Coordinates of C-alpha atoms in Angstrom, one line a residue:
M349 CA 5.6 -60.6 9.6
R350 CA 3.1 -62.7 7.6
L351 CA 3.9 -60.6 4.5
A352 CA 7.7 -61.1 5.1
L353 CA 7.2 -64.8 5.4
T354 CA 5.2 -64.9 2.2
F355 CA 8.0 -63.0 0.3
T356 CA 10.5 -65.5 1.7
A357 CA 8.5 -68.4 0.4
L358 CA 8.3 -66.8 -3.0
A359 CA 12.0 -66.1 -3.1
L360 CA 12.9 -69.7 -2.1
G361 CA 10.6 -71.1 -4.8
L362 CA 12.0 -68.8 -7.5
T363 CA 15.7 -68.5 -6.7
A364 CA 16.7 -70.6 -9.7
C365 CA 14.2 -69.2 -12.2
A366 CA 16.1 -66.2 -13.6
S367 CA 19.3 -66.7 -15.4
A368 CA 21.7 -64.7 -17.6
P369 CA 21.7 -65.4 -21.4
D370 CA 24.0 -68.2 -22.5
G371 CA 25.5 -66.6 -25.5
H372 CA 26.0 -63.3 -27.4
D373 CA 27.8 -61.7 -30.3
S374 CA 31.2 -61.0 -28.8
S375 CA 33.2 -57.8 -29.2
L376 CA 36.4 -59.6 -28.3
S377 CA 39.1 -60.1 -30.9
S378 CA 39.0 -63.9 -30.1
T379 CA 37.0 -66.2 -28.0
E380 CA 38.7 -69.5 -29.0
Q381 CA 40.9 -69.7 -25.9
L382 CA 38.2 -68.9 -23.3
T383 CA 37.5 -71.7 -20.8
P384 CA 34.8 -71.9 -18.1
G385 CA 35.7 -69.9 -14.9
K386 CA 33.2 -69.1 -12.2
S387 CA 29.7 -70.5 -12.1
G388 CA 26.8 -69.8 -9.8
R389 CA 25.6 -66.3 -9.3
T390 CA 28.3 -65.1 -11.6
T391 CA 29.2 -67.0 -14.8
T392 CA 32.5 -66.4 -16.6
R393 CA 34.7 -67.7 -19.4
E394 CA 38.3 -66.7 -19.1
Y395 CA 41.7 -66.7 -20.7
R396 CA 45.1 -65.4 -19.4
D397 CA 48.7 -65.6 -20.6
T398 CA 50.6 -65.1 -17.4
T399 CA 54.0 -64.9 -19.1
A400 CA 52.8 -62.0 -21.3
L401 CA 51.0 -60.3 -18.3
N402 CA 54.2 -60.3 -16.3
Q403 CA 55.7 -58.0 -19.0
V404 CA 53.0 -55.4 -18.7
K405 CA 53.6 -52.3 -16.6
R406 CA 51.6 -49.5 -18.3
V407 CA 48.0 -49.8 -19.5
Y408 CA 45.7 -47.7 -21.7
L409 CA 41.9 -48.1 -21.0
H410 CA 39.6 -47.6 -24.0
P411 CA 36.0 -46.4 -23.4
T412 CA 33.5 -49.1 -22.6
K413 CA 31.1 -49.7 -25.5
L414 CA 27.8 -51.5 -26.2
A415 CA 28.3 -54.8 -28.0
T416 CA 26.0 -55.2 -31.0
G417 CA 24.6 -58.3 -32.7
K418 CA 21.7 -60.7 -32.9
T419 CA 22.1 -62.3 -29.5
T420 CA 23.1 -59.2 -27.5
R421 CA 20.3 -58.2 -25.2
Y422 CA 19.7 -54.9 -23.3
A423 CA 16.7 -52.9 -22.5
L424 CA 18.5 -49.6 -22.1
K425 CA 17.0 -46.2 -22.7
D426 CA 19.2 -43.7 -24.5
N427 CA 19.7 -41.7 -21.3
E428 CA 20.7 -44.8 -19.4
K429 CA 23.4 -46.2 -21.7
A430 CA 26.0 -43.7 -20.7
L431 CA 25.4 -44.3 -17.0
V432 CA 26.0 -48.1 -17.3
L433 CA 29.0 -47.8 -19.6
T434 CA 30.6 -45.1 -17.4
E435 CA 30.2 -47.3 -14.3
V436 CA 31.7 -50.4 -15.9
E437 CA 34.6 -48.3 -17.3
A438 CA 35.1 -46.7 -13.9
Q439 CA 35.3 -50.0 -12.0
L440 CA 37.7 -51.4 -14.5
C441 CA 39.9 -48.3 -14.1
F442 CA 39.8 -48.5 -10.3
E443 CA 40.8 -52.2 -10.2
L444 CA 43.4 -52.0 -13.0
A445 CA 45.0 -48.9 -11.4
E446 CA 45.8 -51.0 -8.3
R447 CA 48.0 -53.3 -10.5
Y448 CA 49.3 -51.1 -13.3
E449 CA 50.2 -47.6 -14.2
M450 CA 47.3 -46.2 -16.2
V451 CA 48.3 -43.9 -19.1
S452 CA 46.3 -41.6 -21.3
D453 CA 48.6 -41.9 -24.3
R454 CA 48.2 -45.2 -26.2
S455 CA 51.7 -44.9 -27.6
Q456 CA 53.1 -45.0 -24.1
S457 CA 51.3 -48.2 -23.0
D458 CA 52.5 -51.8 -22.9
A459 CA 48.9 -53.1 -23.2
E460 CA 45.4 -51.8 -24.1
V461 CA 42.2 -52.9 -22.5
H462 CA 38.9 -53.0 -24.4
S463 CA 35.5 -53.6 -22.8
A464 CA 31.8 -53.9 -23.7
V465 CA 28.4 -54.3 -22.1
T466 CA 26.7 -57.3 -23.8
W467 CA 23.5 -57.7 -21.8
F468 CA 21.3 -55.6 -19.5
E469 CA 18.2 -56.5 -17.6
P470 CA 16.4 -53.6 -15.8
T471 CA 15.7 -53.8 -12.1
G472 CA 12.0 -53.9 -11.2
T473 CA 11.7 -50.9 -8.9
A474 CA 8.2 -51.6 -7.5
G475 CA 9.2 -55.1 -6.4
S476 CA 12.5 -53.8 -5.0
G477 CA 10.7 -51.4 -2.8
A478 CA 8.4 -54.1 -1.5
A479 CA 11.4 -56.4 -0.9
A480 CA 13.2 -53.7 1.1
V481 CA 10.2 -53.4 3.4
A482 CA 10.0 -57.2 3.9
N483 CA 13.8 -57.4 4.5
F484 CA 13.4 -54.8 7.3
F485 CA 11.3 -57.4 9.2
I486 CA 13.6 -60.4 8.5
P487 CA 16.8 -60.5 10.4
G488 CA 19.8 -62.2 9.0
P489 CA 22.6 -61.9 6.4
L490 CA 20.4 -62.9 3.3
G491 CA 17.8 -60.6 1.8
I492 CA 14.9 -61.5 -0.5
R493 CA 14.0 -60.2 -3.9
L494 CA 10.6 -60.5 -5.7
P495 CA 10.2 -62.0 -9.1
G496 CA 10.0 -59.3 -11.7
S497 CA 12.6 -57.1 -9.8
L498 CA 15.7 -59.1 -10.7
G499 CA 18.0 -57.2 -13.0
G500 CA 21.4 -58.2 -14.4
L501 CA 24.5 -57.3 -16.3
G502 CA 26.6 -59.0 -19.0
A503 CA 30.0 -57.6 -19.9
E504 CA 33.3 -58.6 -21.4
A505 CA 36.9 -57.3 -21.6
E506 CA 40.2 -58.1 -23.0
M507 CA 43.8 -57.0 -22.7
K508 CA 45.9 -56.8 -25.9
V509 CA 49.6 -56.4 -26.4
K510 CA 50.4 -55.3 -29.9
E511 CA 47.0 -56.6 -31.1
R512 CA 47.6 -60.0 -29.4
Q513 CA 45.1 -61.0 -26.8
V514 CA 46.9 -61.8 -23.5
A515 CA 43.8 -61.9 -21.2
A516 CA 40.0 -61.9 -21.7
I517 CA 36.8 -62.5 -19.8
V518 CA 33.2 -62.9 -20.7
W519 CA 31.0 -62.3 -17.6
A520 CA 27.3 -62.3 -16.7
R521 CA 25.4 -62.0 -13.4
Q522 CA 21.7 -62.1 -12.7
A523 CA 20.2 -60.8 -9.4
Q524 CA 19.0 -63.7 -7.2
A525 CA 15.6 -63.9 -5.4
L526 CA 17.5 -64.9 -2.2
G527 CA 21.0 -63.7 -1.5
T528 CA 23.0 -60.6 -0.9
D529 CA 22.0 -58.5 -3.9
S530 CA 20.5 -55.2 -2.6
P531 CA 17.1 -54.1 -4.1
S532 CA 17.1 -50.7 -5.7
L533 CA 14.5 -48.0 -6.7
S534 CA 16.6 -47.4 -9.8
R535 CA 16.0 -49.4 -13.1
L536 CA 19.8 -49.5 -13.3
G537 CA 20.3 -50.7 -9.7
D538 CA 21.4 -54.3 -10.4
A539 CA 23.5 -53.5 -13.5
L540 CA 25.3 -50.6 -11.7
Q541 CA 26.1 -52.6 -8.5
F542 CA 27.3 -55.6 -10.6
A543 CA 29.8 -53.4 -12.4
E544 CA 32.1 -53.6 -9.4
P545 CA 32.3 -57.4 -9.2
F546 CA 32.8 -57.4 -13.0
G547 CA 35.8 -55.0 -12.6
D548 CA 37.1 -57.2 -9.8
D549 CA 37.0 -60.4 -12.0
A550 CA 38.3 -58.7 -15.1
A551 CA 41.3 -57.2 -13.2
R552 CA 41.9 -60.6 -11.6
V553 CA 42.1 -62.3 -15.0
M554 CA 44.4 -59.5 -16.3
S555 CA 46.8 -59.5 -13.4
P556 CA 50.4 -60.8 -13.5
E557 CA 51.7 -63.5 -11.1
P558 CA 52.7 -62.9 -8.5
L559 CA 50.6 -59.8 -7.9
P560 CA 52.7 -56.6 -7.6
P561 CA 52.3 -54.4 -4.5
S562 CA 48.9 -52.6 -4.7
R563 CA 49.2 -49.0 -5.8
S564 CA 47.6 -46.3 -3.7
Y565 CA 46.8 -42.8 -4.7
T566 CA 45.8 -39.4 -3.2
S567 CA 43.0 -37.3 -4.6
T568 CA 45.5 -35.4 -6.8
T569 CA 47.4 -38.5 -8.1
D570 CA 44.5 -40.9 -8.8
P571 CA 44.5 -41.7 -12.5
C572 CA 40.8 -42.6 -12.3
A573 CA 39.8 -39.2 -10.7
A574 CA 37.7 -38.4 -13.8
Y575 CA 35.1 -40.9 -12.7
G576 CA 34.6 -39.4 -9.3
G577 CA 35.0 -41.2 -5.9
R578 CA 35.9 -44.8 -5.6
I579 CA 33.6 -45.2 -2.6
N580 CA 29.9 -44.2 -2.8
E581 CA 29.6 -43.0 0.8
T582 CA 26.0 -41.7 0.6
G583 CA 24.8 -45.0 -1.0
F584 CA 26.7 -47.0 1.6
I585 CA 24.8 -45.2 4.4
I586 CA 21.4 -45.5 2.8
D587 CA 22.0 -49.2 2.0
R588 CA 22.8 -49.9 5.7
V589 CA 19.7 -48.0 6.9
T590 CA 17.1 -49.0 4.3
G591 CA 18.5 -52.0 2.6
L592 CA 18.3 -50.2 -0.8
Y593 CA 21.2 -49.8 -3.2
V594 CA 21.7 -46.2 -4.4
P595 CA 23.9 -45.8 -7.5
A596 CA 26.8 -43.4 -7.3
T597 CA 26.6 -40.2 -9.3
R598 CA 29.5 -40.0 -11.7
P599 CA 30.6 -37.1 -14.0
Q600 CA 30.2 -37.9 -17.7
K601 CA 33.7 -38.3 -19.0
T602 CA 34.7 -36.9 -22.4
P603 CA 34.7 -40.0 -24.6
E604 CA 38.1 -39.5 -26.2
K605 CA 39.9 -38.8 -23.0
A606 CA 41.2 -41.9 -21.4
P607 CA 42.1 -42.1 -17.7
G608 CA 45.7 -42.2 -16.4
N609 CA 49.0 -40.5 -17.0
I610 CA 49.1 -39.1 -13.5
P611 CA 52.5 -39.9 -12.0
E612 CA 53.4 -40.1 -8.3
A613 CA 51.5 -43.3 -7.7
Q614 CA 52.8 -44.5 -4.4
Q615 CA 53.5 -48.2 -3.7
D616 CA 52.1 -49.6 -0.4

């Protein structure tokens, strides 16, 4: 218990110490119309043209890329790049498919979505393991993370209609010393678990108003089936038992093959 209380004091003292980078070289076609969105654990700059979004029905999703430039920042090993890019792309597909028909032929789409990872901070695995032990002894909804174990993810995406930007988001999130971010024994733990909230926010910005009925799919009609399951059941169980986040294992998608073009999507 003494160790757990010590970890809590460290977390409270260092909660505001780590932060995502303020700027980067963007892969977006334009950043001039972006305005501040969320702030706090997640920081965003956003733009959306709701009139144009209301005309979009079919979407083509390009493969997620790594942004390059003097101010981009990521400590990714070669064998880790594909894992992060695939997870970001998968989460975008899962969220967009609830709102639009996803197609694999660009010529059949009303809009195209481009995305990029702009920043990556690895998760400190030793500190995460120690935090998981401490969290076991501390009841309550908030967990603690040790300094040096706080990873993060920066990403951006835009939707274009005939080369005109109709929605865009620049997004960054750093794990917090005190909060609900699960520790992980994977260097990619924070980046991979933050891919889902990025997909949520990107799809929110790219959604028409009012929202259409959410699309639902079976295993044979899911346009995002190439990415594997939408729910990481094994990771969910381990997280509940140990407090550790376990990344989903996803098949590596052929780069030139986009998701979508599976009909029979059912409306709820």
